[in-house]
Coordinates of C-alpha atoms and ligand atoms in Angstrom, one line a residue:
X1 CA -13.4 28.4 -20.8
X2 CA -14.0 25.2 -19.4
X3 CA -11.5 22.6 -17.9
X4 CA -12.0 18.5 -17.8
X5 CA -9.5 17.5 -15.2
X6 CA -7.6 14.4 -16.5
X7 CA -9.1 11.4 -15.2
X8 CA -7.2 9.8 -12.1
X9 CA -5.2 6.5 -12.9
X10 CA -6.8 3.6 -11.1
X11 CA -4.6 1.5 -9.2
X12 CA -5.4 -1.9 -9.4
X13 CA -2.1 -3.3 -10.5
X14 CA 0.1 -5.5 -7.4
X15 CA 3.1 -2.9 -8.4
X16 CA 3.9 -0.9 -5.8
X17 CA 5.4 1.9 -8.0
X18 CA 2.0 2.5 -10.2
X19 CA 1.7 5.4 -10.5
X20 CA -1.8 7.1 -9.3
X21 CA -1.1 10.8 -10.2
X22 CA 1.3 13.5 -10.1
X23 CA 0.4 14.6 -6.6
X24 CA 2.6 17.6 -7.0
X25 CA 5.8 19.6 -8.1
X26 CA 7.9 21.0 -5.2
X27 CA 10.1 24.6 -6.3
X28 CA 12.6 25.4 -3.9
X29 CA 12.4 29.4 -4.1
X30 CA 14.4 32.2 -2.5
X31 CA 10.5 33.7 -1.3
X32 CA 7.9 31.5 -1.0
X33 CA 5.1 34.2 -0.1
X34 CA 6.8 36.3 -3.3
X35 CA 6.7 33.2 -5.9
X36 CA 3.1 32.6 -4.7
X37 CA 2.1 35.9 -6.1
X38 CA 4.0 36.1 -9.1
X39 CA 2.9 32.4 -10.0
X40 CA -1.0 33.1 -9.6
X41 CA -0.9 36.8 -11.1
X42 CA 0.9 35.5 -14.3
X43 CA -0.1 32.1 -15.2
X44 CA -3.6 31.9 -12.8
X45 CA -2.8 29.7 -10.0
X46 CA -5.1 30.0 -7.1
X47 CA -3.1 30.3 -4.2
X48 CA -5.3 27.6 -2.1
X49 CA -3.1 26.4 1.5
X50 CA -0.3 27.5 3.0
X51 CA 2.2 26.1 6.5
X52 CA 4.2 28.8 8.0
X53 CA 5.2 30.3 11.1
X54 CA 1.7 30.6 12.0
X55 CA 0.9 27.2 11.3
X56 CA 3.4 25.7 13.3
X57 CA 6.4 25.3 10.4
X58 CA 9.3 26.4 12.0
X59 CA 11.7 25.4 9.1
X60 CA 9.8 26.5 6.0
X61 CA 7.2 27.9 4.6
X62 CA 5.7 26.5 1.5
X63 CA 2.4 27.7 -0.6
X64 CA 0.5 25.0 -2.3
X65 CA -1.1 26.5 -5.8
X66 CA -3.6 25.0 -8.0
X67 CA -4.9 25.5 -11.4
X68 CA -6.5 22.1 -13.4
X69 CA -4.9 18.5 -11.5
X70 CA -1.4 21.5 -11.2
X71 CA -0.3 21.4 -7.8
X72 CA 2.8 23.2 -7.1
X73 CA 3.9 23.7 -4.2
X74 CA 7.0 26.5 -3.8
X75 CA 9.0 25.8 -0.3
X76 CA 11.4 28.9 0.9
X77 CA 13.6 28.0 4.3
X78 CA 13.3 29.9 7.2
X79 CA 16.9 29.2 8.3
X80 CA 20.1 29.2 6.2
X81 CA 20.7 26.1 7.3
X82 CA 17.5 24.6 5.8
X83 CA 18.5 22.8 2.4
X84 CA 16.5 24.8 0.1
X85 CA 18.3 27.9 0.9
X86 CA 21.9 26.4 0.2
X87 CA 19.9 24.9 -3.4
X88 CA 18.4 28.0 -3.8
X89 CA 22.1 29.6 -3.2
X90 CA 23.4 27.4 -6.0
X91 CA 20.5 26.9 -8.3
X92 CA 18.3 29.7 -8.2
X93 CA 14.4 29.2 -7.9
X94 CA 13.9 25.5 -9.5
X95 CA 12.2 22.5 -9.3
X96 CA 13.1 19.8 -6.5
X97 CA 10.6 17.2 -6.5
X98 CA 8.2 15.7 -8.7
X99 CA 6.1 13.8 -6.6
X100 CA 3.9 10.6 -7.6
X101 CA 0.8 9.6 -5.9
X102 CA 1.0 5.7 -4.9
X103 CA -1.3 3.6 -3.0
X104 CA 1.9 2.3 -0.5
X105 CA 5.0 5.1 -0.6
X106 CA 6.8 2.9 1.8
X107 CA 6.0 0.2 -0.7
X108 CA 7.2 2.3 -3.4
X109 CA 10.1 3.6 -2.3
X110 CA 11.6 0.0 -1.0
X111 CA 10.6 -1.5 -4.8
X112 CA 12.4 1.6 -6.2
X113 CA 15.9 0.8 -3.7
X114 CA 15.7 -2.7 -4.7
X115 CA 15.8 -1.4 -8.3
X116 CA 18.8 0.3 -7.7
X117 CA 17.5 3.9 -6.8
X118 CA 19.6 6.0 -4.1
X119 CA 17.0 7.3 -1.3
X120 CA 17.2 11.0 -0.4
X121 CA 14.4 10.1 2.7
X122 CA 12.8 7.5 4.4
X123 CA 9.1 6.9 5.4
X124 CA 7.6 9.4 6.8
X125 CA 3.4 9.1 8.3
X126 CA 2.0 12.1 9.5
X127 CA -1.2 11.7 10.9
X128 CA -4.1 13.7 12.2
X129 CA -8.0 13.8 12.8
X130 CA -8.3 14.2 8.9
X131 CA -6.3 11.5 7.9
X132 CA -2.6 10.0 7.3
X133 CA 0.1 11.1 4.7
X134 CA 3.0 8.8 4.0
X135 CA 6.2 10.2 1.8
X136 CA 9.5 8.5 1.1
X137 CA 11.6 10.1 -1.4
X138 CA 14.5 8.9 -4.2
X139 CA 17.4 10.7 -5.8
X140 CA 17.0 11.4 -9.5
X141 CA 19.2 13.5 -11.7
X142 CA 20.9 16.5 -10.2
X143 CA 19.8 18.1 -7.2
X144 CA 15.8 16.9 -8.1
X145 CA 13.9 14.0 -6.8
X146 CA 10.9 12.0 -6.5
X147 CA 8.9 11.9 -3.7
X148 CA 6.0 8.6 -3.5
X149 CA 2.7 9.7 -1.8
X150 CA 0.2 7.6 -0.1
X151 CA -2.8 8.9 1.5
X152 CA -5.1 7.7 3.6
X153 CA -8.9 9.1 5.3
X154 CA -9.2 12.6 4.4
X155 CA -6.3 13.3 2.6
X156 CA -7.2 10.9 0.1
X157 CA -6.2 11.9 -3.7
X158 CA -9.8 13.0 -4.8
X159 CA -10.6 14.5 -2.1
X160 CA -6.8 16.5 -2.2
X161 CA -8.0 17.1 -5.9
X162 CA -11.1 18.3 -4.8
X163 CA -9.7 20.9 -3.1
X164 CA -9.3 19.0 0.3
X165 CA -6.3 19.9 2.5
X166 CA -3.0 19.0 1.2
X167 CA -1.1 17.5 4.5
X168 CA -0.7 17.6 7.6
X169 CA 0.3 21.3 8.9
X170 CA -1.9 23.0 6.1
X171 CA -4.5 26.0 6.3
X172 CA -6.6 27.3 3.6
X173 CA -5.8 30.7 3.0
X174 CA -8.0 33.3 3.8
X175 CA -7.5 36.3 2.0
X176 CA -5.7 36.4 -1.0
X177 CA -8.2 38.7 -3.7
X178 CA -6.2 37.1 -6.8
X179 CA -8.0 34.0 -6.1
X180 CA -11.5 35.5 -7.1
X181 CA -9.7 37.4 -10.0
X182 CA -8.3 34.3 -11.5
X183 CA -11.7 32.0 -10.8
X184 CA -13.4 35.0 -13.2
X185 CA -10.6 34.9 -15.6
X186 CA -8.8 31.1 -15.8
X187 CA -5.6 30.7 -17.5
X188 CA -7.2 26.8 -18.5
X189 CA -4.1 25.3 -17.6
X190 CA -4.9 21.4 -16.9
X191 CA -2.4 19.1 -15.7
X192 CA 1.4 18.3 -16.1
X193 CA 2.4 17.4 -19.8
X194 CA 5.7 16.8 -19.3
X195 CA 8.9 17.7 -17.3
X196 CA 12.2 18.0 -19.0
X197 CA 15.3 17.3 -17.2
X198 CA 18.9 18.4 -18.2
X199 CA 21.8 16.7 -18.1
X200 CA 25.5 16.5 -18.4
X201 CA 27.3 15.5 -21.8
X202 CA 27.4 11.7 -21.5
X203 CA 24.3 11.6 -18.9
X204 CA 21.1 11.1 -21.1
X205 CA 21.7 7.5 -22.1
X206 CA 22.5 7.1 -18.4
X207 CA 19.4 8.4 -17.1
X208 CA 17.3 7.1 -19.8
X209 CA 18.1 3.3 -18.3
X210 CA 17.6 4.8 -14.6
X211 CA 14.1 5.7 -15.6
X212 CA 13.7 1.9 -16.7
X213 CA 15.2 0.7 -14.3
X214 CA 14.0 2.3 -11.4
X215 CA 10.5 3.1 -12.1
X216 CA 9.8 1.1 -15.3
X217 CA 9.1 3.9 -18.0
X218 CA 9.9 3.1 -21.8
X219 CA 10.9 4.9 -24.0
X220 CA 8.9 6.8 -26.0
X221 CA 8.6 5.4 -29.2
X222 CA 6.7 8.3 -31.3
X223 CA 10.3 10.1 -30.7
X224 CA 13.6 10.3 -32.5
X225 CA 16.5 11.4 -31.2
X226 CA 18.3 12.2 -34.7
X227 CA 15.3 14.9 -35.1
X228 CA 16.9 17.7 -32.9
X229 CA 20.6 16.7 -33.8
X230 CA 21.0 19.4 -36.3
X231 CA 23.5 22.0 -36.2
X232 CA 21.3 24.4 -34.3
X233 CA 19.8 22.4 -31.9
X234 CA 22.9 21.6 -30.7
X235 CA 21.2 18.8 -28.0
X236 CA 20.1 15.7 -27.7
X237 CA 17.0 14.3 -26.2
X238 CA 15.3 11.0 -25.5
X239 CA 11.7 11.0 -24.1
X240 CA 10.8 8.3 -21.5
X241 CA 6.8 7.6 -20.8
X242 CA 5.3 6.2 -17.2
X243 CA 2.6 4.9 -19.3
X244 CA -1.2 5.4 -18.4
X245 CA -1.0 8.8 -20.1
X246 CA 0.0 9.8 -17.1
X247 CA 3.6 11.7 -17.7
X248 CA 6.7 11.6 -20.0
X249 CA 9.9 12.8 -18.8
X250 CA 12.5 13.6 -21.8
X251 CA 16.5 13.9 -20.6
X252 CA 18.3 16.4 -22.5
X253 CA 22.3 16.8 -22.8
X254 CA 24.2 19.2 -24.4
X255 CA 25.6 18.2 -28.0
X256 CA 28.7 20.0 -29.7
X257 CA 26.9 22.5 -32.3
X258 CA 28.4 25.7 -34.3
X259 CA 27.0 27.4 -30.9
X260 CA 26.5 26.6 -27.1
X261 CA 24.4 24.7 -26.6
X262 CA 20.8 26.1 -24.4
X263 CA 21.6 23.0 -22.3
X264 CA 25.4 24.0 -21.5
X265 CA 24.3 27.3 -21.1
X266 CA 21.4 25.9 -17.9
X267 CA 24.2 24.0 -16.3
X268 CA 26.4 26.9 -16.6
X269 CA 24.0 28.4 -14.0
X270 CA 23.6 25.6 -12.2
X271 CA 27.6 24.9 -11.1
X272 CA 27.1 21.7 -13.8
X273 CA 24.6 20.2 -12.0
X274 CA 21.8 18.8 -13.5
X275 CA 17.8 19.8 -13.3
X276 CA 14.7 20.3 -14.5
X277 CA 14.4 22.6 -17.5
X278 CA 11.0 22.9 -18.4
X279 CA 7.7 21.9 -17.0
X280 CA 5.2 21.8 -20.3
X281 CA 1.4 22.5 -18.5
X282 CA -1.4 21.3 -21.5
X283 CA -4.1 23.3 -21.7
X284 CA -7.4 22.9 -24.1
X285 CA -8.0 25.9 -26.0
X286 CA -4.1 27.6 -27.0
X287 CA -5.8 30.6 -28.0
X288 CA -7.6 31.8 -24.8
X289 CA -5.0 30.4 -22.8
X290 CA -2.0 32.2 -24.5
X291 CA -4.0 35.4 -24.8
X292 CA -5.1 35.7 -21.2
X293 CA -1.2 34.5 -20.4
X294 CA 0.0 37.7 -22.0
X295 CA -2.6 39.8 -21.1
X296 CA -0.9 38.8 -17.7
X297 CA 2.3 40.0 -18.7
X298 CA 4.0 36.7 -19.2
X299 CA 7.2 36.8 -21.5
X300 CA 7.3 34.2 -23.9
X301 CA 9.9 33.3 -26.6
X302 CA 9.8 35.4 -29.7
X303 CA 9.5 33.3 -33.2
X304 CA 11.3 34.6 -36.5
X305 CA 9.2 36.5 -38.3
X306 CA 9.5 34.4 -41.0
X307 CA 8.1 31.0 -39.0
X308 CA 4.6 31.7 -40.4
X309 CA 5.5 32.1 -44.1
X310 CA 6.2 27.9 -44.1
X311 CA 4.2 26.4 -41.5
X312 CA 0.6 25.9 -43.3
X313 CA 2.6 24.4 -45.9
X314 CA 4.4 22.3 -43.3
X315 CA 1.4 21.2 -41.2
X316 CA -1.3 21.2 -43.4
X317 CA 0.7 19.9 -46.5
X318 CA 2.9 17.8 -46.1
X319 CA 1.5 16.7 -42.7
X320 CA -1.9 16.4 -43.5
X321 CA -3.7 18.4 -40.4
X322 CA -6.2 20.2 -40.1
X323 CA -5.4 22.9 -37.9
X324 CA -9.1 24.0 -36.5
X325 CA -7.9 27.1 -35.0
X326 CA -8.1 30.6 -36.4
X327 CA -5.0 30.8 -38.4
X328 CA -4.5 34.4 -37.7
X329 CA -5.2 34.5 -34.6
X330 CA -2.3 31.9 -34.0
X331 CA 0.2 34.2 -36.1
X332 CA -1.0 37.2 -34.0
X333 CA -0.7 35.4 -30.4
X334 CA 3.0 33.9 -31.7
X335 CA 1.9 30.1 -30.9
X336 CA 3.7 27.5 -32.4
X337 CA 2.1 24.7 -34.7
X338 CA 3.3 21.1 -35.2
X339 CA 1.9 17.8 -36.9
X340 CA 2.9 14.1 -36.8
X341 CA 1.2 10.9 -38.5
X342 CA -1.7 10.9 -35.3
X343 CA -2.8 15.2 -35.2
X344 CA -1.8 18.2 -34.5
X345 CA 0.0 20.4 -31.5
X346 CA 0.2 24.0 -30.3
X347 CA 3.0 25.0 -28.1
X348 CA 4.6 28.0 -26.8
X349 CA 7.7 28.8 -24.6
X350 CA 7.8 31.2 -22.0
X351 CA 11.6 33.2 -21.3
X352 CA 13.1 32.0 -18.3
X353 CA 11.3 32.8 -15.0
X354 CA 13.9 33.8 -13.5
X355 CA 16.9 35.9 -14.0
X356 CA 19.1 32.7 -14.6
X357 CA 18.6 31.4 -18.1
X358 CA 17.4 28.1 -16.4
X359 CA 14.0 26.9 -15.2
X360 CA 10.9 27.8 -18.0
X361 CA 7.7 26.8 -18.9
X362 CA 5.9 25.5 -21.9
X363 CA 2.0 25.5 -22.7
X364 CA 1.3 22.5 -25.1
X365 CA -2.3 22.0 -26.4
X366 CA -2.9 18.5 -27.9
X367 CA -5.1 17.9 -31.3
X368 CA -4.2 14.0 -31.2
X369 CA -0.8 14.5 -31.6
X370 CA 1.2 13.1 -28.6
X371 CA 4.7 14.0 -29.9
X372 CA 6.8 17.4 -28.8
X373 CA 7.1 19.4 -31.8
X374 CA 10.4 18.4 -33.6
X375 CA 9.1 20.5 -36.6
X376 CA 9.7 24.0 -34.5
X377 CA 13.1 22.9 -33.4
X378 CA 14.8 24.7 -35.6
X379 CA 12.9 27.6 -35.7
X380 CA 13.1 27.5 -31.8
X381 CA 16.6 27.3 -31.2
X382 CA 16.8 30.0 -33.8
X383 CA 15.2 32.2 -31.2
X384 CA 16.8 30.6 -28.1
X385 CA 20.4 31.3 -29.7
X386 CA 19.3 35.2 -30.3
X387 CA 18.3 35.1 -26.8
X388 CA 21.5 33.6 -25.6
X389 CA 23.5 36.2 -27.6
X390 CA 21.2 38.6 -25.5
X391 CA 22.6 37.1 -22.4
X392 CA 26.6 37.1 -24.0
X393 CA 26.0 33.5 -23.2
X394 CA 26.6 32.1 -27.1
Ligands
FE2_1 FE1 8.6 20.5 -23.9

């Protein structure tokens, strides 16, 4: 299958926080070398660079993977002192850091503190022969936060997208087979859709203003909260947009429903502090990508059986698409459909990726639409609360 990388945004704007890219997501993990693996066997990643021991990190190790404009980037520490073991200690595996690409991070982060933001670290410049990387980080909810990026010389974003090295302290690695297996067989996963964050009761509207505030997202418009308020969803969720395209980051908090509700039961796990509770990759083509995903094993969320009696009706009647993909093949690979006034979606949820019942995934294939699929919510949280009985966590 083939894969169009997202087109960087130009920066030509005086704001110091535009956004360029997402230049990557940081996971604190318990193993670094073992979430590498797992990470490109099931979803395709190629394991590209790596700074360990042998590199000259002598407080973590982290593996940078790639798949599409996806870089993540899973840190373990080598010392119980390091902060990621204590997080890892309290949150399980989970995401730390969405980081932005920026042409100034110093520039970024002061504009961000003068906008109220809390700073979890300073300027930092590494430099050598290659080039210059500056980071400078902010609190956001929870435990997470964002790190602003400027590079400079050869660590320049396309040349990093390119396949260039990441930082400072990075090697390529040199033999890992899966890379070849997964260049034959791609996943297609592109870039970052969106990454949801969960709250505590109260915290959303909270949040919501931060990301105005702080970095200048809206709120997305195509979105309405009153959709998932039903008895079953049991949450509440607003959706704000960095604009450009370039991400959308929708805050979740629990709501009082019949049941728990899937975002009490995270911060259960989490000792009640917020985080990020799904990262939603896009892909182009649902079908190959969800059928070489579970060909890999991947464990995604099982739908009712009945959620394909109604859906044509649903999409393609009342909502006018025209859903170009093989409708069987959907039914048979268990992908989710949804249609609003401007196309068409596919989506599908993987179960947790770890033994908590926290951090998952979603793949998302966009036909024009550019909303999040309210119509599955209920069938969704249908499954969700037979997985939480599961757990004895309803
Ligand atoms: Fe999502």
């Amino acid at each position: 299958m083939t894969t169009t990388l997202p087109i960087t945004n130009p920066v030509r704007t005086t704001d110091p926080l535009a956004l360029a890219d997402v230049d990557h997501v940081r996971m604190y993990v318990g193993n670094a070398k073992q979430a590498a693996y797992f990470y490109a066997h099931a979803f395709g990643f190629q394991v590209e660079q790596f700074a360990d021991l042998t590199t000259g990190s002598r407080e973590e190790a982290s593996y940078l993977l790639r798949q599409g404009n996806i870089r993540l980037l899973l840190t373990t520490g080598l010392h119980a002192s390091h902060p990621a073991c204590n997080e890892v200690a309290l949150y399980g595996d989970a995401v730390k850091d969405i980081a932005f690409t920026v042409l100034d991070a110093t520039a970024a982060w002061e504009r961000a503190l003068k906008n109220g933001a809390e700073s979890a670290q300073s300027p930092r410049e590494t430099t050598d022969a290659i080039g210059s990387v500056t980071t400078a980080s902010i609190k956001t909810f929870g435990h997470c936060v964002h790190t602003f990026v400027s590079r400079r010389g050869g660590y320049a974003l396309g040349k990093m997208r390119e396949g260039g090295t990441f930082m400072p302290g990075f090697a390529p690695t040199k033999c890992f087979p899966l890379n070849a297996y997964n260049a034959a067989r791609p996943c297609g996963l592109i870039c970052l859709d969106h990454c949801v964050g969960n709250v505590g009761l109260g915290g959303m509207n909270q949040w919501v203003q931060w990301y105005a505030d702080i970095l200048g997202f809206s709120l997305f418009k195509h979105f309405d909260d009153r959709d998932i308020s039903t008895e079953y969803s049991a949450l509440m969720s607003k959706v704000m947009d960095s604009g450009s395209g370039l991400i959308k980051i929708p805050i979740n908090e629990p709501a009082t429903g019949k049941r728990k509700s899937q975002v009490q039961e995270y911060l259960d796990f989490t000792d009640n502090i917020p985080g990020v509770q799904h990262l939603a990759f896009r892909c182009e083509d649902a079908l190959e990508t969800v059928a070489e995903l579970r060909h890999r094993g991947v464990d995604f969320l099982r739908l009712p059986e009945s959620y394909y009696d109604r859906v044509w009706d649903r999409v393609e009647g009342e909502l006018h698409a025209n859903v170009r993909e093989d409708h069987d093949r959907i039914k048979e690979l268990g992908i989710l459909v949804d249609a609003d006034d401007e196309g068409y979606l596919l989506q599908l949820f993987t179960m947790p990726l770890q033994d908590r019942p926290t951090l998952f995934l979603e793949i998302i294939c966009r036909r024009g639409s550019q909303s999040f699929g309210k119509g599955n919510f209920r069938a969704l949280f249908e499954s969700l609360e037979i997985e939480q009985a599961r757990r004895g966590n309803l």
